[in-house]
Amino acid sequence: MKVKKNDTVLVLTGKDAGKTAKVLVALPKANRVVVDGVNVQKKHKKARSAQEVSSIKEQAGPIDASNVMVVCPACGKATRVAYKVEGDKKARICKKCGALLDATKEAKEVKKTAKRKTKKATAEESAENK
């Protein structure tokens, strides 16, 4: 499946066609995605005791992954997903502009490694000061 969690997608068909929103859950086995504010369903919750209150909650239901298209963060256009293999890593890229779609994931990894290095450096400095 070419759509992943936290992707921004454009809904192509259905009652919510034209909406752009974030993917909350990706269900690859069922080939479905849950998109924020799309296919909103009402769920009734009955009170089970005297202290509880009955309520009606709205939740986003799953839609088929073929009904959404990934929006490129670089060019801002809805695009098909291509793949590029570099070494042992496979990355998703935009068919229109060639930008990486997984760039945010790589940026998070860089931040994590930077934090680890700074923690080690501070631990070493405190050991030297003692």
PDB file of C-alpha atoms in Angstrom, residues 33-103:
ATOM      1  CA  VAL A  33      -7.225   3.998   5.452  1.00  0.00           C
ATOM      2  CA  VAL A  34      -8.878   6.121   8.144  1.00  0.00           C
ATOM      3  CA  VAL A  35      -8.666   9.804   7.218  1.00  0.00           C
ATOM      4  CA  ASP A  36      -9.376  12.625   9.692  1.00  0.00           C
ATOM      5  CA  GLY A  37     -12.858  14.101   9.100  1.00  0.00           C
ATOM      6  CA  VAL A  38     -13.712  11.782   6.192  1.00  0.00           C
ATOM      7  CA  ASN A  39     -16.493   9.148   6.229  1.00  0.00           C
ATOM      8  CA  VAL A  40     -17.686  10.383   9.620  1.00  0.00           C
ATOM      9  CA  GLN A  41     -19.948   7.879  11.368  1.00  0.00           C
ATOM     10  CA  LYS A  42     -22.028   8.241  14.526  1.00  0.00           C
ATOM     11  CA  LYS A  43     -21.481   5.771  17.351  1.00  0.00           C
ATOM     12  CA  HIS A  44     -24.105   5.481  20.078  1.00  0.00           C
ATOM     13  CA  LYS A  45     -22.913   4.698  23.597  1.00  0.00           C
ATOM     14  CA  LYS A  46     -25.522   3.498  26.022  1.00  0.00           C
ATOM     15  CA  ALA A  47     -25.176   4.251  29.741  1.00  0.00           C
ATOM     16  CA  ARG A  48     -24.331   1.043  31.618  1.00  0.00           C
ATOM     17  CA  SER A  49     -24.972   2.468  35.087  1.00  0.00           C
ATOM     18  CA  ALA A  50     -26.831   5.356  36.689  1.00  0.00           C
ATOM     19  CA  GLN A  51     -23.642   7.433  36.920  1.00  0.00           C
ATOM     20  CA  GLU A  52     -22.767   7.126  33.202  1.00  0.00           C
ATOM     21  CA  VAL A  53     -24.297   9.323  30.554  1.00  0.00           C
ATOM     22  CA  SER A  54     -25.491   8.084  27.170  1.00  0.00           C
ATOM     23  CA  SER A  55     -23.854   9.845  24.257  1.00  0.00           C
ATOM     24  CA  ILE A  56     -23.472   9.934  20.512  1.00  0.00           C
ATOM     25  CA  LYS A  57     -19.885  10.243  19.318  1.00  0.00           C
ATOM     26  CA  GLU A  58     -18.678  10.917  15.804  1.00  0.00           C
ATOM     27  CA  GLN A  59     -15.713   8.929  14.492  1.00  0.00           C
ATOM     28  CA  ALA A  60     -13.950   8.646  11.162  1.00  0.00           C
ATOM     29  CA  GLY A  61     -14.577   5.360   9.354  1.00  0.00           C
ATOM     30  CA  PRO A  62     -12.211   3.577   6.975  1.00  0.00           C
ATOM     31  CA  ILE A  63     -12.293   4.176   3.228  1.00  0.00           C
ATOM     32  CA  ASP A  64     -10.572   2.262   0.451  1.00  0.00           C
ATOM     33  CA  ALA A  65      -6.961   3.254  -0.181  1.00  0.00           C
ATOM     34  CA  SER A  66      -7.643   3.541  -3.920  1.00  0.00           C
ATOM     35  CA  ASN A  67      -9.971   6.474  -3.220  1.00  0.00           C
ATOM     36  CA  VAL A  68      -7.186   8.707  -1.894  1.00  0.00           C
ATOM     37  CA  MET A  69      -4.081  10.246  -3.446  1.00  0.00           C
ATOM     38  CA  VAL A  70      -0.976  11.331  -1.539  1.00  0.00           C
ATOM     39  CA  VAL A  71      -0.272  15.077  -1.489  1.00  0.00           C
ATOM     40  CA  CYS A  72       3.425  15.895  -1.931  1.00  0.00           C
ATOM     41  CA  PRO A  73       4.753  18.108   0.904  1.00  0.00           C
ATOM     42  CA  ALA A  74       7.262  19.769  -1.458  1.00  0.00           C
ATOM     43  CA  CYS A  75       5.076  20.768  -4.423  1.00  0.00           C
ATOM     44  CA  GLY A  76       1.678  20.611  -2.677  1.00  0.00           C
ATOM     45  CA  LYS A  77       0.025  18.629  -5.488  1.00  0.00           C
ATOM     46  CA  ALA A  78      -1.785  15.296  -5.361  1.00  0.00           C
ATOM     47  CA  THR A  79       0.529  12.745  -6.935  1.00  0.00           C
ATOM     48  CA  ARG A  80       1.086   9.086  -7.580  1.00  0.00           C
ATOM     49  CA  VAL A  81       3.795   7.411  -5.537  1.00  0.00           C
ATOM     50  CA  ALA A  82       6.992   6.096  -7.107  1.00  0.00           C
ATOM     51  CA  TYR A  83       9.772   4.193  -5.385  1.00  0.00           C
ATOM     52  CA  LYS A  84      13.516   4.748  -5.456  1.00  0.00           C
ATOM     53  CA  VAL A  85      15.987   2.188  -4.130  1.00  0.00           C
ATOM     54  CA  GLU A  86      19.265   3.503  -2.732  1.00  0.00           C
ATOM     55  CA  GLY A  87      21.507   0.798  -1.309  1.00  0.00           C
ATOM     56  CA  ASP A  88      19.360  -1.253   1.025  1.00  0.00           C
ATOM     57  CA  LYS A  89      16.688   1.419   1.577  1.00  0.00           C
ATOM     58  CA  LYS A  90      13.511   1.888  -0.446  1.00  0.00           C
ATOM     59  CA  ALA A  91      12.059   5.405  -0.393  1.00  0.00           C
ATOM     60  CA  ARG A  92       8.757   6.805  -1.660  1.00  0.00           C
ATOM     61  CA  ILE A  93       9.083   9.755  -4.056  1.00  0.00           C
ATOM     62  CA  CYS A  94       6.701  12.154  -5.796  1.00  0.00           C
ATOM     63  CA  LYS A  95       6.080  11.344  -9.479  1.00  0.00           C
ATOM     64  CA  LYS A  96       5.618  15.048 -10.328  1.00  0.00           C
ATOM     65  CA  CYS A  97       8.587  16.754  -8.658  1.00  0.00           C
ATOM     66  CA  GLY A  98      10.778  13.849  -7.508  1.00  0.00           C
ATOM     67  CA  ALA A  99      10.831  14.936  -3.835  1.00  0.00           C
ATOM     68  CA  LEU A 100      10.997  12.389  -1.021  1.00  0.00           C
ATOM     69  CA  LEU A 101       7.634  11.693   0.630  1.00  0.00           C
ATOM     70  CA  ASP A 102       9.304  10.098   3.680  1.00  0.00           C
ATOM     71  CA  ALA A 103      11.515  13.126   4.400  1.00  0.00           C
TER      72      ALA A 103
END
